[in-house]
Amino acid sequence: MFHHSSKLQYEVRVDTPDPVFAKYLQQAIGGVEGEIRVAMQYMFQAMGARGDAKYRDMLMMTATEELSHIEFLGHAVALNLEGAPVSVQEDAARDPVVNAIMGGANPRHILSSGLSAMPVNSNGVPFDMSHVYATGNLAADMMANATAESGGRVLASRLYNMTDDKGMKDMLSFLIARDTMHQEQWLAVIEELGGWSQQLPIPNSTPEDHEATEHSYYFLNTSLDEPTPEGRWTSGPSLDGRSEFSKREKVEPQGQKPDLGTARPGSGTQTEQQ
Amino acid sequence: MFHHSSKLQYEVRVDTPDPVFAKYLQQAIGGVEGEIRVAMQYMFQAMGARGDAKYRDMLMMTATEELSHIEFLGHAVALNLEGAPVSVQEDAARDPVVNAIMGGANPRHILSSGLSAMPVNSNGVPFDMSHVYATGNLAADMMANATAESGGRVLASRLYNMTDDKGMKDMLSFLIARDTMHQEQWLAVIEELGGWSQQLPIPNSTPEDHEATEHSYYFLNTSLDEPTPEGRWTSGPSLDGRSEFSKREKVEPQGQKPDLGTARPGSGTQTEQQ
Amino acid sequence: MFHHSSKLQYEVRVDTPDPVFAKYLQQAIGGVEGEIRVAMQYMFQAMGARGDAKYRDMLMMTATEELSHIEFLGHAVALNLEGAPVSVQEDAARDPVVNAIMGGANPRHILSSGLSAMPVNSNGVPFDMSHVYATGNLAADMMANATAESGGRVLASRLYNMTDDKGMKDMLSFLIARDTMHQEQWLAVIEELGGWSQQLPIPNSTPEDHEATEHSYYFLNTSLDEPTPEGRWTSGPSLDGRSEFSKREKVEPQGQKPDLGTARPGSGTQTEQQ
Amino acid sequence: MFHHSSKLQYEVRVDTPDPVFAKYLQQAIGGVEGEIRVAMQYMFQAMGARGDAKYRDMLMMTATEELSHIEFLGHAVALNLEGAPVSVQEDAARDPVVNAIMGGANPRHILSSGLSAMPVNSNGVPFDMSHVYATGNLAADMMANATAESGGRVLASRLYNMTDDKGMKDMLSFLIARDTMHQEQWLAVIEELGGWSQQLPIPNSTPEDHEATEHSYYFLNTSLDEPTPEGRWTSGPSLDGRSEFSKREKVEPQGQKPDLGTARPGSGTQTEQQ
Amino acid sequence: MFHHSSKLQYEVRVDTPDPVFAKYLQQAIGGVEGEIRVAMQYMFQAMGARGDAKYRDMLMMTATEELSHIEFLGHAVALNLEGAPVSVQEDAARDPVVNAIMGGANPRHILSSGLSAMPVNSNGVPFDMSHVYATGNLAADMMANATAESGGRVLASRLYNMTDDKGMKDMLSFLIARDTMHQEQWLAVIEELGGWSQQLPIPNSTPEDHEATEHSYYFLNTSLDEPTPEGRWTSGPSLDGRSEFSKREKVEPQGQKPDLGTARPGSGTQTEQQ
Amino acid sequence: MFHHSSKLQYEVRVDTPDPVFAKYLQQAIGGVEGEIRVAMQYMFQAMGARGDAKYRDMLMMTATEELSHIEFLGHAVALNLEGAPVSVQEDAARDPVVNAIMGGANPRHILSSGLSAMPVNSNGVPFDMSHVYATGNLAADMMANATAESGGRVLASRLYNMTDDKGMKDMLSFLIARDTMHQEQWLAVIEELGGWSQQLPIPNSTPEDHEATEHSYYFLNTSLDEPTPEGRWTSGPSLDGRSEFSKREKVEPQGQKPDLGTARPGSGTQTEQQ
């Protein structure tokens, strides 16, 4: 069950409201790199967690933290929209500089939300929940989470660079920090479970006779004119310790030429196809 | 530039067509765990790759392989739909067993595609390209790719269990194998670049003074009644080697109570709010 | 069956074409507050109306009116796009002021629609029909309709403030007026049916023994540090006249700690979860 | 800031797991009538609330409650999926009755989520955040909330009828009860603010000279062959007390026939249009 | 401006209600081959039509007809849902045959719409307005319309085969007929304007010096192992009469190897990329 | 199976990087008129092709070419983003002119993709695969393809006009040329199969007794006040040679007034409806 306290997890201060930066910040709320996504992803993973209960607890605790991130980012968006012109009658709206700036703002911050945050990204595209990745497989989910936090910290770092508002930089430095922890905590689960050599390939419970292992360890060069890019993935032991990496070039197709024959009567095709 | 050869990368054989399994297979084509996603993800990452060109080449080569996976899976769907009833006049359609089975099929395989594959998942929801994750950050992208391949191999393993058609099991064992390689090849890039200790936190180029590092290494327990789940993430060196993990419990909010005051005239609010 | 007359329901005049305002107006066509939504919502509600036929008629008549609103708004968008630069060769396009303005326009008005309206909102996001709310429950549908018209009139009022074009203000004053009527006509249905005391809770046909009525009339304060906001909802008779409002603070969870145990073999999880 | 306790808000018990009912329950999680929607809607409204702070508090408190509803519904879905066949090898999967039942289940509950809840509706369509209605106008938002809770209680009542599992009926009776309270608490805000006569038309701050009031109070009969459906909306005082309702039949269009003339060179049209 | 008469354009009769066929019919309402799409497509094309006004009139007239098709199809869906079980208490719901059938029905027809039509396709996916194709180019739009009607008639023909209800077959034979006319009427516009030789390539107003015409008339064989499929498109005069068709095999790429160099500091990439 | 060569199909040169034009170009990648759409559309049509195998080959060859178009357009977007400011510290970002320009850019090109292409349109809306039209009917599919290429060439012509960069104009002139060929090659299939007189109405295999042919050849004037727009579609032989075109004006509805009666108990409606 969830509870709430009235104060924000972290202080939000905006020295100079900036409606264009409000639009940028939306990416951290409703973008695929944003906080709605991680809050919901961790919550759904927790609800489906099977096995050692501590991972379920960990997921739910961090889901709860991410909800608090949505909350303070939402406040940051609203503060950045304070004073944005809501009427052409206002002085601000008559100023060509303001006008040019407003061209880069999200019109729905004025027209739809009344100067507050929306669950959309910086293009105004609403977040959709297909981005909640939760497979029920612990290692796959930890990877998905570390990925989400990587995207999140890349985004927060870019937002940090795109503002010179001290309050916003301070808030973003907190987000950057928490994303550091969250990246590492999910990867630490993998390490605790024996590291990649134990956890790969995911799922590690797939019986080996379900796998055509003769195809499991070569890098396939599909290029007609490029040599294989050599690296850790073309030779040496595979990361799961089960085999050796190798490479294959100029491979011939192994399958047939596909042929579906003619169409059946009654199938809605042209007569010429039947 | 792309080229094509007429044969499939791998042989596709369906011993007993099964329209319900055709629907299931769609998840591997148009699901978030599917082949359209990885083909397009690797292609867009390649097009935006900066730095050592070998990663770009690697991405494009595997993107090309994934296009071939779409192709043979599409053929597998069509073969599973061979003989599905297209008319209530057909004998098959009069059979109550067939009817019950068809209740579990995707009606659009009959109504919309004419007994062939569609770029949708097993619920008939079209794939949307927001799932192409490509940040321009090499490590974040490698993580996203290993995640996608983990989801892919989880799915292929589940599909393998849900059929007893020998041809389909053979095809899926190939997919399981290639997903093994692809998981490991993307993680091998991280290893080649010095491993997590070098690559974390992502992006590793964010200047340390952009980060409130006092918040970077504690696990936050947001629960009111659960002890902190202890593990690799609550003590010991952080994965990036920069610090030590710790934990925080029963933290107080650090921010203010948010307050936006009254609304401005002309902002479309109720008079009582102004 | 539908019919059409060649003239618009209301006159549309644009004194000074403004491509940025054309983008804003799109919200009233293809936004969730817009006319496609209400036209389709009333039409689908009418098609599913059961009970007194006069509500069906009323719904279809207003659906028909809303189709006419789409039509004149579409013309307003096209008129606002007259003269927008379609080529960098044009004088207008060489003007830095025009250029800055065009930065705030929707590029698809030039690239995709050829200077005319599209069924998208002011961010260019296409309307999707999941916003057609039609439950088959008359009172729920009336509420949904009054809500849609409220959002619509809020939007029209904001658009009115964001232009100083006389023609556009005149057209919007008509929309504001019709939204007044439509808000009130749907709420008048509730009043005619005995008002909230008769119609609540929706559906009013749910047998009382399907409801844990001991949980039906208290406001739940989930905050750890805020007193309950007192008001009409914390004391006095409930709006349905069946009970009294009260409040609950610092409630304990009533359920169990969820636990799904271990995962089954064959379920695509990690071995460690099984 | 958010917090969590480890127990569910309400006890969840499933006597007979039913994967088809698991699919149905998804509508209450990820449908437009579901709990993700109201949790997020109230949270975003709270973050944008201006005016008397008690409405903000109220919104955030109920948002927090709705998060707890997602949580216990998610557990209910998982419990209904316990024992669903994950392999054709299992006895259950060989049973034609089970097979027919599984035809009505969501295949992604097996293939994608590993027998747990997803943020999708009962058709497997992911929830999208465009359904978070938050205008910044208090009355419009209260209406949207009462609408959402009406849809929610209609859905919960229908789900109650579609199961005979005692545990599920008990859980749903709790949801039905809380939806009763939530419908009424949002409408009570309207009542506290003076009722519809004060709050209509929404927004009540729109200056009267922005409205073509001669069009504000008649019901428009757009039918060619039906008399006007008479009722509270065709005569008597308008609900806002500003005027009298009336009706108009066989109205003539008031606008012009639209005409955009010819297309400009360079606009990508056919020569014949220029 | 739109008007309505109370009767349906065509009689709808359902002899034996069938909730599974109700689901199938949804494809004709809310599918990409469906009536919402053509109604809205023709309406938006009409609103953006420039050039000879008769095409605008023609578009609006057929848009109006398509609205009437939505209406009678919506009624057909509701009639097919009459008697579907809304409670497990009902006799029908206890019948295993009914249960198996209901497994193939759309649960939202019971849970969400209350036994009536929704603006979704046969997978329950809502129609989205991005499928309204309207370019402002007359010939491109006529093509899009003939395409939509082709898809529509393919669908109606398939639906005809999937039912043996006499009423439904009669209604579908009307739709098949109207789709015949609509396919041909849009193509007749092309013929009236001089046929393909005049109208191609679309847009026919693109100046020839904007086109690398040396690349305009060869079929490109991108296969490594297949001969060029010969036909009308590999030799003989081009359809626009401007040139001759030819073919090219084993073409070499004409461009450079792409290379974006290193990433800039501050761009959120890994240090190794900079 | 697919292969790749390292060079682009066509040379891409950007003389003056322009982040706003980068946003415009996205329409040609991820718009409904764009290259992802045609690549995937032709590929899925090929995978479902039944009848003469040469059409399958033709489709797959052109699908392969379109993949190469995505590739060079993606490079063009990245080159246009070279030098765009990624930090407010940069000189460029301090320049008000640059700032105004950036207001017209896509912020996700900086925040999300790291200065490279994304699979979105010029509004930042991701491409969704519902736009892959593939019916299994050869003629319907050829029409859909010629339509897509028409939209594509209209777009490329408009983009050509919106830039004065020589490199971009050169690249676009190549796209314009290939779209010419592709429009004509799909229409040439229709011609080879006997032209419209043989191929219409689509599907031409629908038995004539499935069609209410008395409704197949009249243009329906649904206007109350406009004469029928006369043309090739109102008289003369129908394009399929089966009949004569005619027109109908002021038609009466042929169907009943719809009536669903009262609602059933247990259906979640209001008591008043039952």
PDB file of C-alpha atoms in Angstrom, chain A residues 24-197:
ATOM      1  CA  TYR A  24      12.491  19.942 -22.509  1.00  0.00           C
ATOM      2  CA  LEU A  25      11.861  18.699 -18.952  1.00  0.00           C
ATOM      3  CA  GLN A  26       8.795  16.836 -20.151  1.00  0.00           C
ATOM      4  CA  GLN A  27      11.167  14.283 -21.666  1.00  0.00           C
ATOM      5  CA  ALA A  28      12.220  13.352 -18.111  1.00  0.00           C
ATOM      6  CA  ILE A  29       8.597  12.855 -17.088  1.00  0.00           C
ATOM      7  CA  GLY A  30       6.842  11.292 -20.071  1.00  0.00           C
ATOM      8  CA  GLY A  31       9.685  10.235 -22.354  1.00  0.00           C
ATOM      9  CA  VAL A  32      10.871   6.654 -22.681  1.00  0.00           C
ATOM     10  CA  GLU A  33      13.878   7.812 -20.628  1.00  0.00           C
ATOM     11  CA  GLY A  34      11.543   9.315 -18.029  1.00  0.00           C
ATOM     12  CA  GLU A  35      10.231   8.722 -14.539  1.00  0.00           C
ATOM     13  CA  ILE A  36       6.722   7.453 -15.303  1.00  0.00           C
ATOM     14  CA  ARG A  37       8.364   4.634 -17.155  1.00  0.00           C
ATOM     15  CA  VAL A  38      10.694   3.519 -14.404  1.00  0.00           C
ATOM     16  CA  ALA A  39       8.084   3.950 -11.664  1.00  0.00           C
ATOM     17  CA  MET A  40       5.625   1.761 -13.525  1.00  0.00           C
ATOM     18  CA  GLN A  41       8.259  -0.684 -14.774  1.00  0.00           C
ATOM     19  CA  TYR A  42       9.591  -1.424 -11.308  1.00  0.00           C
ATOM     20  CA  MET A  43       6.074  -1.642  -9.881  1.00  0.00           C
ATOM     21  CA  PHE A  44       4.907  -4.153 -12.488  1.00  0.00           C
ATOM     22  CA  GLN A  45       8.110  -6.163 -12.119  1.00  0.00           C
ATOM     23  CA  ALA A  46       7.569  -6.238  -8.366  1.00  0.00           C
ATOM     24  CA  MET A  47       3.986  -7.420  -8.797  1.00  0.00           C
ATOM     25  CA  GLY A  48       5.193 -10.305 -10.969  1.00  0.00           C
ATOM     26  CA  ALA A  49       8.363 -11.184  -9.048  1.00  0.00           C
ATOM     27  CA  ARG A  50       8.859 -14.862  -8.272  1.00  0.00           C
ATOM     28  CA  GLY A  51      11.783 -16.339  -6.359  1.00  0.00           C
ATOM     29  CA  ASP A  52      13.741 -14.644  -3.564  1.00  0.00           C
ATOM     30  CA  ALA A  53      11.405 -12.009  -2.105  1.00  0.00           C
ATOM     31  CA  LYS A  54      14.152  -9.479  -1.531  1.00  0.00           C
ATOM     32  CA  TYR A  55      14.170  -8.567  -5.213  1.00  0.00           C
ATOM     33  CA  ARG A  56      10.469  -7.876  -5.052  1.00  0.00           C
ATOM     34  CA  ASP A  57      10.976  -5.582  -2.076  1.00  0.00           C
ATOM     35  CA  MET A  58      13.862  -3.816  -3.756  1.00  0.00           C
ATOM     36  CA  LEU A  59      11.801  -3.233  -6.881  1.00  0.00           C
ATOM     37  CA  MET A  60       8.850  -1.833  -4.991  1.00  0.00           C
ATOM     38  CA  MET A  61      11.029   0.458  -2.904  1.00  0.00           C
ATOM     39  CA  THR A  62      12.676   1.990  -5.938  1.00  0.00           C
ATOM     40  CA  ALA A  63       9.324   2.194  -7.776  1.00  0.00           C
ATOM     41  CA  THR A  64       8.148   4.277  -4.854  1.00  0.00           C
ATOM     42  CA  GLU A  65      11.173   6.542  -5.109  1.00  0.00           C
ATOM     43  CA  GLU A  66      10.544   7.067  -8.822  1.00  0.00           C
ATOM     44  CA  LEU A  67       6.981   8.184  -8.114  1.00  0.00           C
ATOM     45  CA  SER A  68       8.530  10.927  -6.006  1.00  0.00           C
ATOM     46  CA  HIS A  69      10.707  11.904  -8.950  1.00  0.00           C
ATOM     47  CA  ILE A  70       7.648  12.361 -11.160  1.00  0.00           C
ATOM     48  CA  GLU A  71       6.265  14.610  -8.451  1.00  0.00           C
ATOM     49  CA  PHE A  72       9.171  16.993  -8.164  1.00  0.00           C
ATOM     50  CA  LEU A  73       9.757  17.116 -11.908  1.00  0.00           C
ATOM     51  CA  GLY A  74       6.084  17.990 -12.347  1.00  0.00           C
ATOM     52  CA  HIS A  75       6.581  20.868  -9.968  1.00  0.00           C
ATOM     53  CA  ALA A  76       9.661  21.975 -11.905  1.00  0.00           C
ATOM     54  CA  VAL A  77       7.667  22.106 -15.131  1.00  0.00           C
ATOM     55  CA  ALA A  78       4.939  24.213 -13.528  1.00  0.00           C
ATOM     56  CA  LEU A  79       7.470  26.637 -12.063  1.00  0.00           C
ATOM     57  CA  ASN A  80       9.126  27.044 -15.450  1.00  0.00           C
ATOM     58  CA  LEU A  81       5.741  27.965 -16.919  1.00  0.00           C
ATOM     59  CA  GLU A  82       5.003  30.693 -14.364  1.00  0.00           C
ATOM     60  CA  GLY A  83       4.447  33.907 -16.232  1.00  0.00           C
ATOM     61  CA  ALA A  84       4.217  32.433 -19.707  1.00  0.00           C
ATOM     62  CA  PRO A  85       1.782  34.554 -21.724  1.00  0.00           C
ATOM     63  CA  VAL A  86      -1.782  33.221 -21.737  1.00  0.00           C
ATOM     64  CA  SER A  87      -3.172  36.070 -23.786  1.00  0.00           C
ATOM     65  CA  VAL A  88      -2.055  38.193 -26.692  1.00  0.00           C
ATOM     66  CA  GLN A  89      -3.158  41.144 -24.604  1.00  0.00           C
ATOM     67  CA  GLU A  90      -0.302  40.678 -22.176  1.00  0.00           C
ATOM     68  CA  ASP A  91       2.826  42.747 -22.530  1.00  0.00           C
ATOM     69  CA  ALA A  92       4.967  39.668 -22.751  1.00  0.00           C
ATOM     70  CA  ALA A  93       3.032  38.404 -25.728  1.00  0.00           C
ATOM     71  CA  ARG A  94       3.612  41.619 -27.644  1.00  0.00           C
ATOM     72  CA  ASP A  95       7.346  41.265 -27.300  1.00  0.00           C
ATOM     73  CA  PRO A  96       8.844  39.715 -30.447  1.00  0.00           C
ATOM     74  CA  VAL A  97      11.536  38.019 -28.398  1.00  0.00           C
ATOM     75  CA  VAL A  98       8.934  36.398 -26.187  1.00  0.00           C
ATOM     76  CA  ASN A  99       7.048  35.429 -29.298  1.00  0.00           C
ATOM     77  CA  ALA A 100      10.030  33.756 -30.851  1.00  0.00           C
ATOM     78  CA  ILE A 101      10.649  31.913 -27.611  1.00  0.00           C
ATOM     79  CA  MET A 102       7.047  30.803 -27.384  1.00  0.00           C
ATOM     80  CA  GLY A 103       7.412  29.306 -30.875  1.00  0.00           C
ATOM     81  CA  GLY A 104       9.687  26.777 -29.214  1.00  0.00           C
ATOM     82  CA  ALA A 105       7.303  26.101 -26.321  1.00  0.00           C
ATOM     83  CA  ASN A 106       4.654  23.406 -26.174  1.00  0.00           C
ATOM     84  CA  PRO A 107       1.325  25.094 -26.997  1.00  0.00           C
ATOM     85  CA  ARG A 108      -0.526  22.502 -24.949  1.00  0.00           C
ATOM     86  CA  HIS A 109       1.179  23.851 -21.811  1.00  0.00           C
ATOM     87  CA  ILE A 110      -1.058  26.871 -22.387  1.00  0.00           C
ATOM     88  CA  LEU A 111      -4.028  25.392 -24.216  1.00  0.00           C
ATOM     89  CA  SER A 112      -4.499  22.048 -22.489  1.00  0.00           C
ATOM     90  CA  SER A 113      -2.840  21.847 -19.078  1.00  0.00           C
ATOM     91  CA  GLY A 114      -3.127  25.424 -17.893  1.00  0.00           C
ATOM     92  CA  LEU A 115       0.588  25.946 -17.264  1.00  0.00           C
ATOM     93  CA  SER A 116       1.433  22.651 -15.670  1.00  0.00           C
ATOM     94  CA  ALA A 117       3.105  19.319 -16.411  1.00  0.00           C
ATOM     95  CA  MET A 118       1.602  16.675 -18.652  1.00  0.00           C
ATOM     96  CA  PRO A 119       2.462  12.977 -19.016  1.00  0.00           C
ATOM     97  CA  VAL A 120       4.031  13.553 -22.432  1.00  0.00           C
ATOM     98  CA  ASN A 121       7.547  13.771 -23.809  1.00  0.00           C
ATOM     99  CA  SER A 122       9.282  16.851 -25.193  1.00  0.00           C
ATOM    100  CA  ASN A 123       7.464  16.420 -28.520  1.00  0.00           C
ATOM    101  CA  GLY A 124       4.120  16.331 -26.730  1.00  0.00           C
ATOM    102  CA  VAL A 125       3.692  12.620 -27.437  1.00  0.00           C
ATOM    103  CA  PRO A 126       1.922  10.912 -24.515  1.00  0.00           C
ATOM    104  CA  PHE A 127       3.770   8.161 -22.707  1.00  0.00           C
ATOM    105  CA  ASP A 128       2.419   4.749 -23.513  1.00  0.00           C
ATOM    106  CA  MET A 129       2.708   1.823 -21.201  1.00  0.00           C
ATOM    107  CA  SER A 130       4.086  -0.595 -23.778  1.00  0.00           C
ATOM    108  CA  HIS A 131       7.426   0.702 -22.519  1.00  0.00           C
ATOM    109  CA  VAL A 132       6.935  -1.012 -19.190  1.00  0.00           C
ATOM    110  CA  TYR A 133       9.310  -3.943 -19.665  1.00  0.00           C
ATOM    111  CA  ALA A 134       8.602  -6.772 -17.265  1.00  0.00           C
ATOM    112  CA  THR A 135       9.229 -10.320 -18.416  1.00  0.00           C
ATOM    113  CA  GLY A 136       9.069 -12.211 -15.146  1.00  0.00           C
ATOM    114  CA  ASN A 137      12.700 -13.203 -15.769  1.00  0.00           C
ATOM    115  CA  LEU A 138      14.844 -11.598 -13.080  1.00  0.00           C
ATOM    116  CA  ALA A 139      18.020 -11.131 -15.095  1.00  0.00           C
ATOM    117  CA  ALA A 140      16.194  -9.801 -18.171  1.00  0.00           C
ATOM    118  CA  ASP A 141      14.346  -7.361 -15.943  1.00  0.00           C
ATOM    119  CA  MET A 142      17.534  -6.189 -14.193  1.00  0.00           C
ATOM    120  CA  MET A 143      19.059  -5.512 -17.612  1.00  0.00           C
ATOM    121  CA  ALA A 144      15.976  -3.601 -18.712  1.00  0.00           C
ATOM    122  CA  ASN A 145      16.183  -1.515 -15.556  1.00  0.00           C
ATOM    123  CA  ALA A 146      19.859  -0.705 -15.902  1.00  0.00           C
ATOM    124  CA  THR A 147      19.126   0.250 -19.505  1.00  0.00           C
ATOM    125  CA  ALA A 148      16.307   2.554 -18.460  1.00  0.00           C
ATOM    126  CA  GLU A 149      18.523   4.236 -15.881  1.00  0.00           C
ATOM    127  CA  SER A 150      21.302   4.647 -18.435  1.00  0.00           C
ATOM    128  CA  GLY A 151      18.945   6.394 -20.800  1.00  0.00           C
ATOM    129  CA  GLY A 152      17.713   8.428 -17.871  1.00  0.00           C
ATOM    130  CA  ARG A 153      21.161   9.600 -16.829  1.00  0.00           C
ATOM    131  CA  VAL A 154      22.123  10.402 -20.437  1.00  0.00           C
ATOM    132  CA  LEU A 155      18.985  12.535 -20.619  1.00  0.00           C
ATOM    133  CA  ALA A 156      19.551  14.245 -17.268  1.00  0.00           C
ATOM    134  CA  SER A 157      23.130  15.053 -18.270  1.00  0.00           C
ATOM    135  CA  ARG A 158      21.944  16.604 -21.522  1.00  0.00           C
ATOM    136  CA  LEU A 159      19.247  18.610 -19.743  1.00  0.00           C
ATOM    137  CA  TYR A 160      21.893  19.834 -17.283  1.00  0.00           C
ATOM    138  CA  ASN A 161      23.864  21.184 -20.215  1.00  0.00           C
ATOM    139  CA  MET A 162      20.851  22.851 -21.797  1.00  0.00           C
ATOM    140  CA  THR A 163      20.035  25.173 -18.889  1.00  0.00           C
ATOM    141  CA  ASP A 164      21.985  27.718 -16.910  1.00  0.00           C
ATOM    142  CA  ASP A 165      19.339  28.072 -14.222  1.00  0.00           C
ATOM    143  CA  LYS A 166      21.030  27.307 -10.907  1.00  0.00           C
ATOM    144  CA  GLY A 167      17.952  25.764  -9.342  1.00  0.00           C
ATOM    145  CA  MET A 168      17.396  23.483 -12.290  1.00  0.00           C
ATOM    146  CA  LYS A 169      21.063  22.456 -12.370  1.00  0.00           C
ATOM    147  CA  ASP A 170      20.845  21.584  -8.692  1.00  0.00           C
ATOM    148  CA  MET A 171      17.748  19.455  -9.166  1.00  0.00           C
ATOM    149  CA  LEU A 172      19.266  17.727 -12.186  1.00  0.00           C
ATOM    150  CA  SER A 173      22.483  16.976 -10.292  1.00  0.00           C
ATOM    151  CA  PHE A 174      20.315  15.069  -7.800  1.00  0.00           C
ATOM    152  CA  LEU A 175      18.651  13.114 -10.601  1.00  0.00           C
ATOM    153  CA  ILE A 176      22.039  12.354 -12.145  1.00  0.00           C
ATOM    154  CA  ALA A 177      23.169  11.004  -8.780  1.00  0.00           C
ATOM    155  CA  ARG A 178      20.144   8.816  -8.182  1.00  0.00           C
ATOM    156  CA  ASP A 179      20.416   7.423 -11.707  1.00  0.00           C
ATOM    157  CA  THR A 180      24.001   6.468 -10.916  1.00  0.00           C
ATOM    158  CA  MET A 181      22.810   4.464  -7.912  1.00  0.00           C
ATOM    159  CA  HIS A 182      19.929   2.900  -9.775  1.00  0.00           C
ATOM    160  CA  GLN A 183      22.086   1.797 -12.716  1.00  0.00           C
ATOM    161  CA  GLU A 184      24.479   0.131 -10.351  1.00  0.00           C
ATOM    162  CA  GLN A 185      21.967  -1.435  -7.993  1.00  0.00           C
ATOM    163  CA  TRP A 186      20.289  -3.406 -10.763  1.00  0.00           C
ATOM    164  CA  LEU A 187      23.637  -4.557 -12.142  1.00  0.00           C
ATOM    165  CA  ALA A 188      24.688  -5.488  -8.612  1.00  0.00           C
ATOM    166  CA  VAL A 189      21.874  -8.030  -8.567  1.00  0.00           C
ATOM    167  CA  ILE A 190      23.484  -9.734 -11.546  1.00  0.00           C
ATOM    168  CA  GLU A 191      26.827  -9.691  -9.787  1.00  0.00           C
ATOM    169  CA  GLU A 192      25.340 -11.106  -6.590  1.00  0.00           C
ATOM    170  CA  LEU A 193      23.823 -13.941  -8.600  1.00  0.00           C
ATOM    171  CA  GLY A 194      27.242 -14.966  -9.885  1.00  0.00           C
ATOM    172  CA  GLY A 195      27.750 -12.402 -12.611  1.00  0.00           C
ATOM    173  CA  TRP A 196      27.283 -12.778 -16.336  1.00  0.00           C
ATOM    174  CA  SER A 197      29.025 -16.143 -16.423  1.00  0.00           C
TER     175      SER A 197
END
